[in-house]
CSV table of C-alpha atoms in Angstrom, one decimal:
chain,number,residue,atom,x,y,z
A,17,UNK,CA,-0.2,10.2,33.1
A,18,UNK,CA,-1.0,9.5,29.4
A,19,UNK,CA,2.4,8.5,28.1
A,20,UNK,CA,5.4,6.5,29.5
A,21,UNK,CA,7.5,9.5,28.8
A,22,UNK,CA,5.7,11.2,31.7
A,23,UNK,CA,7.0,8.7,34.2
A,24,UNK,CA,8.9,10.4,37.0
A,25,UNK,CA,11.2,7.5,37.8
A,26,UNK,CA,14.1,7.7,35.4
A,27,UNK,CA,14.9,3.9,35.7
A,28,UNK,CA,11.3,3.0,34.9
A,29,UNK,CA,11.4,5.5,32.0
A,30,UNK,CA,14.5,3.9,30.6
A,31,UNK,CA,13.0,0.4,30.9
A,32,UNK,CA,9.9,1.6,29.0
A,33,UNK,CA,12.0,3.3,26.4
A,34,UNK,CA,14.0,0.2,25.7
A,35,UNK,CA,10.8,-1.9,25.4
A,36,UNK,CA,9.0,0.5,23.1
A,37,UNK,CA,12.1,0.9,20.9
A,38,UNK,CA,11.7,-2.8,20.2
A,39,UNK,CA,8.0,-2.3,19.6
A,40,UNK,CA,8.8,0.5,17.1
A,41,UNK,CA,11.2,-1.8,15.2
A,42,UNK,CA,8.6,-4.6,15.2
A,43,UNK,CA,5.9,-2.4,13.8
A,44,UNK,CA,8.1,-0.6,11.2
A,45,UNK,CA,6.6,-2.6,8.3
A,46,UNK,CA,3.1,-1.2,9.0
A,47,UNK,CA,1.7,2.1,7.8
A,48,UNK,CA,2.4,4.8,10.3
A,49,UNK,CA,-1.2,5.3,11.5
A,50,UNK,CA,-1.6,1.5,12.2
A,51,UNK,CA,1.7,1.2,14.0
A,52,UNK,CA,0.9,4.2,16.1
A,53,UNK,CA,-2.5,2.7,17.0
A,54,UNK,CA,-1.0,-0.6,18.1
A,55,UNK,CA,1.7,1.2,20.0
A,56,UNK,CA,-0.8,3.4,21.8
A,57,UNK,CA,-2.8,0.2,22.8
A,58,UNK,CA,0.3,-1.5,24.2
A,59,UNK,CA,1.4,1.7,26.0
A,60,UNK,CA,-2.0,1.9,27.7
A,61,UNK,CA,-1.7,-1.7,28.8
A,62,UNK,CA,1.8,-1.3,30.1
A,63,UNK,CA,1.0,1.8,32.0
A,64,UNK,CA,-2.0,0.1,33.6
A,65,UNK,CA,0.2,-2.9,34.6
A,66,UNK,CA,2.8,-0.5,36.0
A,67,UNK,CA,0.2,1.4,38.0
A,68,UNK,CA,-0.9,-2.0,39.5
A,69,UNK,CA,2.6,-3.4,40.2
A,70,UNK,CA,4.7,-0.3,40.7
A,71,UNK,CA,7.6,-2.0,38.9
A,72,UNK,CA,8.4,-1.4,35.3
A,73,UNK,CA,10.3,-4.6,34.5
A,74,UNK,CA,7.5,-6.7,36.1
A,75,UNK,CA,4.8,-4.8,34.2
A,76,UNK,CA,6.5,-5.3,30.9
A,77,UNK,CA,7.3,-8.9,31.6
A,78,UNK,CA,3.5,-9.4,32.1
A,79,UNK,CA,3.0,-7.9,28.7
A,80,UNK,CA,5.6,-10.2,27.3
A,81,UNK,CA,8.6,-10.2,24.9
A,82,UNK,CA,7.5,-8.4,21.7
A,83,UNK,CA,9.1,-11.2,19.6
A,84,UNK,CA,6.3,-13.5,21.0
A,85,UNK,CA,3.3,-11.7,19.8
A,86,UNK,CA,4.1,-8.7,17.5
A,87,UNK,CA,5.3,-10.6,14.4
A,88,UNK,CA,2.0,-12.5,14.2
A,89,UNK,CA,0.1,-9.3,14.6
A,90,UNK,CA,2.1,-7.4,12.0
A,91,UNK,CA,1.8,-10.3,9.6
A,92,UNK,CA,-2.0,-10.4,10.1
A,93,UNK,CA,-2.3,-6.7,9.5
A,94,UNK,CA,-0.2,-6.8,6.4
A,95,UNK,CA,-2.2,-9.7,5.0
A,96,UNK,CA,-5.4,-7.8,5.7
A,97,UNK,CA,-4.0,-4.7,4.0
A,98,UNK,CA,-3.0,-6.8,0.9
A,99,UNK,CA,-6.5,-8.3,0.8
A,100,UNK,CA,-8.0,-4.8,0.7
A,101,UNK,CA,-5.6,-3.1,-1.8
A,102,UNK,CA,-4.6,-6.0,-4.1
A,103,UNK,CA,-1.4,-4.1,-4.5
A,104,UNK,CA,1.5,-6.3,-5.6
A,105,UNK,CA,3.9,-4.4,-3.2
A,106,UNK,CA,1.5,-5.0,-0.3
A,107,UNK,CA,1.1,-8.7,-1.3
A,108,UNK,CA,4.9,-9.1,-1.4
A,109,UNK,CA,5.4,-7.4,2.0
A,110,UNK,CA,2.6,-9.6,3.5
A,111,UNK,CA,4.1,-12.8,2.0
A,112,UNK,CA,7.6,-12.0,3.5
A,113,UNK,CA,6.2,-11.3,6.9
A,114,UNK,CA,4.0,-14.4,7.0
A,115,UNK,CA,6.9,-16.5,6.2
A,116,UNK,CA,8.4,-15.4,9.6
A,117,UNK,CA,5.3,-16.3,11.6
A,118,UNK,CA,6.2,-19.9,12.2
A,119,UNK,CA,5.7,-23.1,10.2
A,120,UNK,CA,2.1,-22.4,9.3
A,121,UNK,CA,3.1,-18.9,8.1
A,122,UNK,CA,5.9,-20.4,6.0
A,123,UNK,CA,3.5,-22.9,4.5
A,124,UNK,CA,1.0,-20.2,3.7
A,125,UNK,CA,3.7,-18.1,2.0
A,126,UNK,CA,5.0,-21.0,-0.1
A,127,UNK,CA,1.5,-22.0,-1.2
A,128,UNK,CA,0.4,-18.4,-2.0
A,129,UNK,CA,3.8,-17.7,-3.7
A,130,UNK,CA,3.4,-20.7,-6.0
A,131,UNK,CA,-0.1,-19.6,-6.9
A,132,UNK,CA,1.0,-16.1,-7.7
A,133,UNK,CA,3.8,-17.5,-9.8
A,134,UNK,CA,1.3,-19.5,-11.9
A,135,UNK,CA,-0.9,-16.3,-12.2
A,136,UNK,CA,2.1,-14.3,-13.5
A,137,UNK,CA,3.0,-17.0,-16.0
A,138,UNK,CA,-0.6,-17.2,-17.3
A,139,UNK,CA,-0.7,-13.5,-17.9
A,140,UNK,CA,2.8,-13.4,-19.4
A,141,UNK,CA,1.9,-16.2,-21.8
A,142,UNK,CA,-1.3,-14.4,-22.8
A,143,UNK,CA,0.7,-11.3,-23.7
A,144,UNK,CA,3.5,-13.2,-25.5
A,145,UNK,CA,0.8,-14.8,-27.6
A,146,UNK,CA,0.2,-11.4,-29.2
A,147,UNK,CA,3.8,-11.1,-30.3
A,148,UNK,CA,4.6,-14.8,-30.9
A,149,UNK,CA,1.3,-16.3,-32.0
A,150,UNK,CA,3.1,-19.4,-33.5
A,151,UNK,CA,4.5,-21.4,-30.7
A,152,UNK,CA,2.6,-20.0,-27.7
A,153,UNK,CA,-0.6,-21.6,-26.4
A,154,UNK,CA,-2.1,-25.0,-25.9
A,155,UNK,CA,-0.8,-27.5,-28.5
A,156,UNK,CA,-1.6,-31.2,-29.2
A,157,UNK,CA,1.9,-32.4,-30.1
A,158,UNK,CA,2.5,-34.4,-33.2
A,159,UNK,CA,4.4,-36.9,-31.1
A,160,UNK,CA,1.5,-37.1,-28.7
A,161,UNK,CA,0.7,-35.3,-25.5
A,162,UNK,CA,-0.3,-31.8,-24.7
A,163,UNK,CA,2.0,-28.7,-24.5
A,164,UNK,CA,1.1,-25.5,-22.7
A,165,UNK,CA,3.7,-22.7,-22.9
A,166,UNK,CA,5.8,-20.9,-25.4
A,167,UNK,CA,8.3,-22.6,-27.7
A,168,UNK,CA,9.1,-21.4,-31.3
A,169,UNK,CA,9.9,-25.0,-32.3
A,170,UNK,CA,6.7,-26.7,-31.1
A,171,UNK,CA,5.4,-29.2,-33.6
A,172,UNK,CA,1.6,-29.7,-33.2
A,173,UNK,CA,-1.8,-28.3,-33.5
A,174,UNK,CA,-2.8,-25.2,-31.8
A,175,UNK,CA,-6.0,-26.1,-29.9
A,176,UNK,CA,-7.2,-22.7,-28.8
A,177,UNK,CA,-5.7,-20.3,-31.4
A,178,UNK,CA,-5.7,-16.6,-30.5
A,179,UNK,CA,-8.4,-17.2,-27.9
A,180,UNK,CA,-5.5,-18.4,-25.8
A,181,UNK,CA,-4.4,-14.8,-25.2
A,182,UNK,CA,-7.6,-13.5,-23.5
A,183,UNK,CA,-8.2,-16.8,-21.7
A,184,UNK,CA,-4.7,-17.0,-20.3
A,185,UNK,CA,-4.8,-13.4,-19.1
A,186,UNK,CA,-8.3,-13.9,-17.6
A,187,UNK,CA,-7.1,-17.1,-15.8
A,188,UNK,CA,-4.1,-15.2,-14.5
A,189,UNK,CA,-6.1,-12.3,-13.2
A,190,UNK,CA,-8.8,-14.5,-11.6
A,191,UNK,CA,-6.2,-16.5,-9.9
A,192,UNK,CA,-4.5,-13.3,-8.6
A,193,UNK,CA,-7.8,-12.0,-7.3
A,194,UNK,CA,-8.9,-15.2,-5.6
A,195,UNK,CA,-5.5,-15.8,-4.1
A,196,UNK,CA,-5.3,-12.3,-2.7
A,197,UNK,CA,-8.9,-12.4,-1.3
A,198,UNK,CA,-8.1,-15.8,0.4
A,199,UNK,CA,-4.6,-14.8,1.6
A,200,UNK,CA,-5.9,-11.5,2.9
A,201,UNK,CA,-8.4,-13.4,5.1
A,202,UNK,CA,-6.0,-16.1,6.3
A,203,UNK,CA,-5.2,-16.0,10.0
A,204,UNK,CA,-1.8,-17.5,10.9
A,205,UNK,CA,-0.8,-17.9,14.5
A,206,UNK,CA,2.8,-18.3,15.7
A,207,UNK,CA,2.8,-20.5,18.8
A,208,UNK,CA,3.5,-18.3,21.8
A,209,UNK,CA,5.7,-19.9,24.5
A,210,UNK,CA,3.9,-21.4,27.4
A,211,UNK,CA,4.2,-19.2,30.5
A,212,UNK,CA,5.8,-15.8,30.8
A,213,UNK,CA,9.4,-15.3,29.8
A,214,UNK,CA,11.4,-13.0,32.2
A,215,UNK,CA,12.4,-9.7,30.7
A,216,UNK,CA,15.9,-9.6,29.4
A,217,UNK,CA,17.9,-6.5,30.2
B,26,UNK,CA,4.6,-37.2,36.6
B,27,UNK,CA,3.7,-33.9,38.3
B,28,UNK,CA,5.7,-32.1,35.6
B,29,UNK,CA,3.7,-34.0,32.9
B,30,UNK,CA,0.4,-32.9,34.5
B,31,UNK,CA,1.6,-29.3,34.9
B,32,UNK,CA,2.6,-29.3,31.3
B,33,UNK,CA,-0.9,-30.5,30.3
B,34,UNK,CA,-2.5,-27.9,32.5
B,35,UNK,CA,-0.5,-25.2,30.8
B,36,UNK,CA,-1.6,-26.5,27.4
B,37,UNK,CA,-5.2,-26.7,28.4
B,38,UNK,CA,-5.2,-23.2,29.8
B,39,UNK,CA,-3.6,-21.9,26.6
B,40,UNK,CA,-6.0,-23.7,24.2
B,41,UNK,CA,-9.1,-22.3,25.9
B,42,UNK,CA,-7.7,-18.8,25.7
B,43,UNK,CA,-9.9,-17.7,22.7
B,44,UNK,CA,-13.0,-19.2,24.3
B,45,UNK,CA,-12.2,-17.6,27.6
B,46,UNK,CA,-11.6,-14.2,26.0
B,47,UNK,CA,-15.0,-14.3,24.3
B,48,UNK,CA,-16.5,-15.3,27.7
B,49,UNK,CA,-14.9,-12.4,29.4
B,50,UNK,CA,-16.1,-10.0,26.7
B,51,UNK,CA,-19.6,-11.5,26.9
B,52,UNK,CA,-19.7,-10.1,30.5
B,53,UNK,CA,-19.2,-6.6,29.1
B,54,UNK,CA,-16.8,-4.5,26.8
B,55,UNK,CA,-13.2,-4.4,28.0
B,56,UNK,CA,-9.9,-2.9,27.0
B,57,UNK,CA,-6.8,-5.1,26.7
B,58,UNK,CA,-5.5,-4.7,30.2
B,59,UNK,CA,-8.9,-5.4,31.8
B,60,UNK,CA,-9.3,-8.5,29.6
B,61,UNK,CA,-5.8,-9.7,30.6
B,62,UNK,CA,-6.7,-9.1,34.3
B,63,UNK,CA,-9.9,-11.1,33.9
B,64,UNK,CA,-8.2,-13.9,32.1
B,65,UNK,CA,-5.1,-13.9,34.4
B,66,UNK,CA,-7.3,-14.9,37.3
B,67,UNK,CA,-8.9,-17.7,35.3
B,68,UNK,CA,-5.9,-19.0,33.4
B,69,UNK,CA,-3.0,-18.2,35.6
B,70,UNK,CA,0.3,-17.3,33.7
B,71,UNK,CA,-0.7,-19.4,30.7
B,72,UNK,CA,0.7,-17.0,28.1
B,73,UNK,CA,2.1,-13.5,28.0
B,74,UNK,CA,-0.6,-10.8,28.0
B,75,UNK,CA,0.6,-9.5,24.7
B,76,UNK,CA,-0.7,-12.6,23.0
B,77,UNK,CA,-4.2,-11.3,23.5
B,78,UNK,CA,-3.6,-8.6,20.9
B,79,UNK,CA,-3.2,-10.9,17.8
B,80,UNK,CA,-6.2,-12.8,19.2
B,81,UNK,CA,-8.3,-9.6,19.5
B,82,UNK,CA,-7.1,-8.6,16.0
B,83,UNK,CA,-8.3,-11.9,14.7
B,84,UNK,CA,-11.7,-11.5,16.4
B,85,UNK,CA,-12.1,-8.1,14.8
B,86,UNK,CA,-11.3,-9.4,11.4
B,87,UNK,CA,-13.7,-12.3,11.8
B,88,UNK,CA,-16.5,-9.8,12.9
B,89,UNK,CA,-16.8,-11.3,16.4
B,90,UNK,CA,-15.8,-8.0,18.1
B,91,UNK,CA,-16.0,-4.3,17.4
B,92,UNK,CA,-13.5,-1.9,18.9
B,93,UNK,CA,-13.5,1.8,19.7
B,94,UNK,CA,-11.1,4.2,21.3
B,95,UNK,CA,-12.4,5.9,24.4
B,96,UNK,CA,-10.7,9.0,25.8
B,97,UNK,CA,-10.3,8.7,29.5
B,98,UNK,CA,-10.6,11.5,32.1
B,99,UNK,CA,-7.3,10.4,33.5
B,100,UNK,CA,-4.7,8.2,31.9
B,101,UNK,CA,-4.2,7.3,28.2
B,102,UNK,CA,-7.0,6.6,25.7
B,103,UNK,CA,-8.0,3.0,25.6
B,104,UNK,CA,-9.2,0.7,22.9
B,105,UNK,CA,-12.2,-1.2,24.1
B,106,UNK,CA,-13.6,-4.3,22.6
B,107,UNK,CA,-17.2,-5.5,22.6
B,108,UNK,CA,-18.8,-8.6,21.2
B,109,UNK,CA,-20.9,-8.1,18.0
B,110,UNK,CA,-24.2,-10.2,17.5
B,111,UNK,CA,-22.1,-12.6,15.5
B,112,UNK,CA,-19.6,-12.8,18.3
B,113,UNK,CA,-22.4,-13.6,20.8
B,114,UNK,CA,-23.8,-16.3,18.6
B,115,UNK,CA,-20.4,-17.9,18.1
B,116,UNK,CA,-19.8,-17.8,21.9
B,117,UNK,CA,-23.3,-19.3,22.6
B,118,UNK,CA,-22.5,-22.2,20.2
B,119,UNK,CA,-19.1,-22.6,21.8
B,120,UNK,CA,-20.7,-22.9,25.2
B,121,UNK,CA,-23.0,-25.7,24.0
B,122,UNK,CA,-20.0,-27.4,22.4
B,123,UNK,CA,-17.9,-27.0,25.5
B,124,UNK,CA,-20.7,-28.3,27.8
B,125,UNK,CA,-21.0,-31.5,25.6
B,126,UNK,CA,-17.3,-32.0,25.6
B,127,UNK,CA,-17.1,-31.4,29.4
B,128,UNK,CA,-19.9,-34.0,30.0
B,129,UNK,CA,-18.2,-36.6,27.8
B,130,UNK,CA,-14.9,-36.1,29.6
B,131,UNK,CA,-16.7,-36.1,33.0
B,132,UNK,CA,-18.1,-39.5,32.2
B,133,UNK,CA,-14.6,-40.9,31.5
B,134,UNK,CA,-13.0,-39.4,34.6
B,135,UNK,CA,-15.5,-40.6,37.1
């Protein structure tokens, strides 16, 4: 028997169907090939456990509630994908999933999110400098202090001039690259419950 | 008091799970169910078997294990994990650390 759909016992087949429907929902955020690979691995495990115990509910209870281990696995895979592609969409998906993987995941998401916000602001200011050279950049204010940003009414001395544009864009891009590289390699674990939780029908 | 000790025991078993998983793989490549079976005997019902999969995923990402799918003559194809040289080196270092820790604790509990 290579699939649970080959199970002769209709009751066992129904129990497996319900469990793997949950698995499908949990893996929906991953690319299809990755989701299919994880699902195939879990199916093989579940079938081995069923062969040993002869009881579908017991076998799937051993494997555990999908809520206890799949969110962390999906978040790890999405982070790894973001770290490979550097695609903003992949990064956003990974950030959202990591936020759901416990307190550590939430903290990672908040920290990375703030970093990405700073990167975007740097690049935006660098571009704005081209269109609004007066009022955007690093200024020593007449009243004292330093201003970094964009304000048409700023009164002070532009310390960097037009160099601000390539510098700000470079800082933003470097920050984006470093953050994505680091975030893509982060491993965040949601604490699994101690002991096995009984299967809920 | 018994409940306190049982709770500690569950936490100890859970915390050594990564080390125990590397130890089991050190004995030879294993797929997920075989690894869970080896660890079940050692660790009892410390955690659902599914929690091994995020752990194994982390090992692969850190370069401690390498995985490959093996088509079986009977039954589904299985993904088998084996330690890499880096994984073996990390495990050997962990064993030294564990032995030192165990010795220190042994001195306190005698």
